[in-house]
Amino acid sequence: MPEFFKSLDTKSVRAGEPSPRVGGAIVTPIFQTAMFERGDETGYDAIPYIRLNNTPNQIAVAAKLRSLENAEAAVVTASGMAAISTALLTFLSAGDHLLVQDCLYGGTHYLVTDDFAAFGIEFDFVDGTDPGSWADKLRDNTKVMYLETMSNPVLRVPDVKAAAEFARSNGLVSMIDNTFASPINFRPCEVGIDLSLHSATKYLNGHSDIVAGACVGKADLIDKITHRLNHLGGSLDPHAAFLLERGMKTLALRVDRQNSNALFLARTLERNPAVASVSYPGLESHPRYDLARDLFDGFGGMISFELVGGVEAAERFMERARLPINTVSLGGVETVVTRPAITTHSAMDREDRDRLGISDGLLRLSTGIESIEELIEDFKQALN
Ligand SMILES: *Cc1c(COP(=O)(O)O)cnc(C)c1O
């Protein structure tokens, strides 16, 4: 059936709702039941059960996300890391090899570097911005290529189209963590990426009150992931799914506002003499600005920046700023700030941090939906 809802605004609100409506309910009710009366389903995966990822709240969220990313299928998971680990462990087994971007979300970095050896899975880091270097790392047993749309925390943008083509021509499954962009700014399957992964904890839910994740992409691949997820057990609870569905109804509105607030803040920071450098893909000074403009509809809410005074100035900024809350998560309606070297990336070797440009004084900002005038005023007084 062709898609009836066309724009991202309309899809955010309406796509995926149960049809016919359950008892006429406008909002998908919370199906707080672990068991369902047995019907005519055949096979283990079809038994209606929360862990088997086939219950009404899980289906409604997955259908909305599938529609938003213009993809064939989706499945929701208990966390972003459940989505990432399950997707990787669906297409990688003992003896396989992974090509993975060298600048990753902390949890994914630790999964690959700490845990994969025990599973017999090998990996090589690649520079996502240098497609010419990828073929050298390719092996006969390479099965997956893994990227992030905007790397955390320095916001590098890899050559996504080149990666999709490289994976296709070498028989690899291509995966991208699209958390930072959200479907409003970028839909990876539209440029030929096989699987888009999300921490729904962040922009998709947007209200900093649940942990959830999702895998979106080709139907046959999502079927395989769901089968593995059914065994591994990282399934989303119905109440969290209900909150996520509610959060996603305002996704387009929130992300549009976060895009514009972040662009304005990034430009303001760049002009402030107390600021040494700003990394935001929407700034002309960003090394991947042209690529970001080609790929994205908006540049997202994440900014990282360094102050002239280094660590000391960064700490002073966090103390003095009243609006940005000092915390590690991101993507919510509130503006938050963290210093990755002592939080999200503290377990990474200093050598790795230096190589990736994560200095001790680097600050990572997640822009919320507050008034831009008040944000600017607060930043100015805190930097003064
Ligand atoms: C938060 C985050 C994750 C992990 O998600 P959880 O929901 O915390 O498990 C993965 N990737 C990125 C880019 C994230 O920001």
Short mmCIF file of N, CA, C and O in Angstrom, two decimals, residues 34 41 43-55 58-59 75-76 226-236:
data_model
loop_
_atom_site.label_atom_id
_atom_site.label_comp_id
_atom_site.label_asym_id
_atom_site.label_seq_id
_atom_site.Cartn_x
_atom_site.Cartn_y
_atom_site.Cartn_z
N ALA A 34 1.66 -9.42 29.63
CA ALA A 34 2.78 -10.21 29.11
C ALA A 34 2.27 -11.30 28.18
O ALA A 34 2.94 -11.70 27.24
N GLU A 41 -1.24 -18.49 15.14
CA GLU A 41 0.14 -18.25 14.73
C GLU A 41 0.95 -19.56 14.74
O GLU A 41 0.69 -20.46 15.54
N GLY A 43 4.96 -21.14 14.74
CA GLY A 43 6.38 -20.86 14.96
C GLY A 43 6.60 -20.03 16.21
O GLY A 43 5.75 -19.23 16.62
N TYR A 44 7.79 -20.19 16.79
CA TYR A 44 8.13 -19.55 18.07
C TYR A 44 8.06 -18.03 17.98
O TYR A 44 7.46 -17.37 18.83
N ASP A 45 8.67 -17.44 16.93
CA ASP A 45 8.74 -15.98 16.84
C ASP A 45 7.37 -15.31 16.75
O ASP A 45 7.25 -14.11 16.98
N ALA A 46 6.34 -16.07 16.36
CA ALA A 46 5.01 -15.47 16.16
C ALA A 46 4.14 -15.53 17.42
O ALA A 46 3.05 -14.96 17.44
N ILE A 47 4.60 -16.22 18.45
CA ILE A 47 3.79 -16.27 19.68
C ILE A 47 3.72 -14.87 20.27
O ILE A 47 4.76 -14.24 20.50
N PRO A 48 2.50 -14.31 20.48
CA PRO A 48 2.43 -12.93 20.99
C PRO A 48 2.95 -12.87 22.42
O PRO A 48 2.39 -13.50 23.32
N TYR A 49 4.03 -12.12 22.63
CA TYR A 49 4.70 -12.08 23.93
C TYR A 49 5.66 -10.89 23.90
O TYR A 49 6.31 -10.66 22.87
N ILE A 50 5.78 -10.15 25.00
CA ILE A 50 6.57 -8.92 24.96
C ILE A 50 8.01 -9.19 24.52
O ILE A 50 8.57 -8.47 23.71
N ARG A 51 8.60 -10.28 25.05
CA ARG A 51 10.00 -10.52 24.66
C ARG A 51 10.15 -10.85 23.18
O ARG A 51 11.22 -10.69 22.60
N LEU A 52 9.08 -11.31 22.55
CA LEU A 52 9.16 -11.68 21.13
C LEU A 52 8.84 -10.48 20.22
O LEU A 52 8.69 -10.64 19.01
N ASN A 53 8.76 -9.29 20.81
CA ASN A 53 8.76 -8.04 20.03
C ASN A 53 7.61 -7.93 19.02
O ASN A 53 7.79 -7.37 17.95
N ASN A 54 6.46 -8.51 19.37
CA ASN A 54 5.36 -8.51 18.41
C ASN A 54 4.06 -8.04 19.07
O ASN A 54 2.98 -8.39 18.62
N THR A 55 4.16 -7.22 20.13
CA THR A 55 2.95 -6.78 20.83
C THR A 55 2.59 -5.35 20.39
O THR A 55 3.42 -4.64 19.83
N GLN A 58 4.84 -2.13 20.85
CA GLN A 58 6.12 -2.26 20.12
C GLN A 58 5.89 -2.09 18.63
O GLN A 58 6.66 -1.41 17.94
N ILE A 59 4.80 -2.67 18.12
CA ILE A 59 4.51 -2.60 16.68
C ILE A 59 4.20 -1.16 16.25
O ILE A 59 4.67 -0.70 15.20
N VAL A 75 12.40 -2.45 14.17
CA VAL A 75 12.08 -3.14 15.42
C VAL A 75 12.61 -2.27 16.56
O VAL A 75 13.68 -1.65 16.43
N VAL A 76 11.84 -2.18 17.64
CA VAL A 76 12.31 -1.38 18.78
C VAL A 76 12.96 -2.29 19.81
O VAL A 76 12.65 -3.49 19.89
N THR A 226 15.43 -9.32 14.52
CA THR A 226 14.34 -9.61 15.46
C THR A 226 14.46 -11.03 16.00
O THR A 226 14.26 -11.28 17.20
N HIS A 227 14.80 -11.97 15.13
CA HIS A 227 14.97 -13.36 15.54
C HIS A 227 16.06 -13.46 16.61
O HIS A 227 15.89 -14.11 17.64
N ARG A 228 17.18 -12.77 16.38
CA ARG A 228 18.28 -12.80 17.37
C ARG A 228 17.86 -12.08 18.65
O ARG A 228 18.13 -12.53 19.76
N LEU A 229 17.16 -10.93 18.49
CA LEU A 229 16.68 -10.16 19.65
C LEU A 229 15.73 -11.01 20.50
O LEU A 229 15.75 -10.94 21.73
N ASN A 230 14.91 -11.82 19.84
CA ASN A 230 13.99 -12.69 20.58
C ASN A 230 14.74 -13.64 21.50
O ASN A 230 14.24 -14.01 22.57
N HIS A 231 15.95 -14.05 21.10
CA HIS A 231 16.76 -14.94 21.93
C HIS A 231 17.57 -14.17 22.96
O HIS A 231 17.69 -14.58 24.11
N LEU A 232 18.13 -13.02 22.55
CA LEU A 232 18.99 -12.25 23.46
C LEU A 232 18.16 -11.51 24.52
O LEU A 232 18.62 -11.26 25.62
N GLY A 233 16.94 -11.11 24.15
CA GLY A 233 16.00 -10.64 25.16
C GLY A 233 15.95 -9.15 25.45
O GLY A 233 15.29 -8.73 26.40
N GLY A 234 16.61 -8.32 24.62
CA GLY A 234 16.60 -6.88 24.88
C GLY A 234 15.35 -6.20 24.33
O GLY A 234 15.44 -5.33 23.45
N SER A 235 14.18 -6.56 24.85
CA SER A 235 12.90 -6.11 24.28
C SER A 235 12.32 -4.94 25.06
O SER A 235 12.49 -4.86 26.28
N LEU A 236 11.62 -4.05 24.36
CA LEU A 236 11.11 -2.82 24.99
C LEU A 236 9.80 -3.08 25.72
O LEU A 236 8.87 -3.68 25.18
#
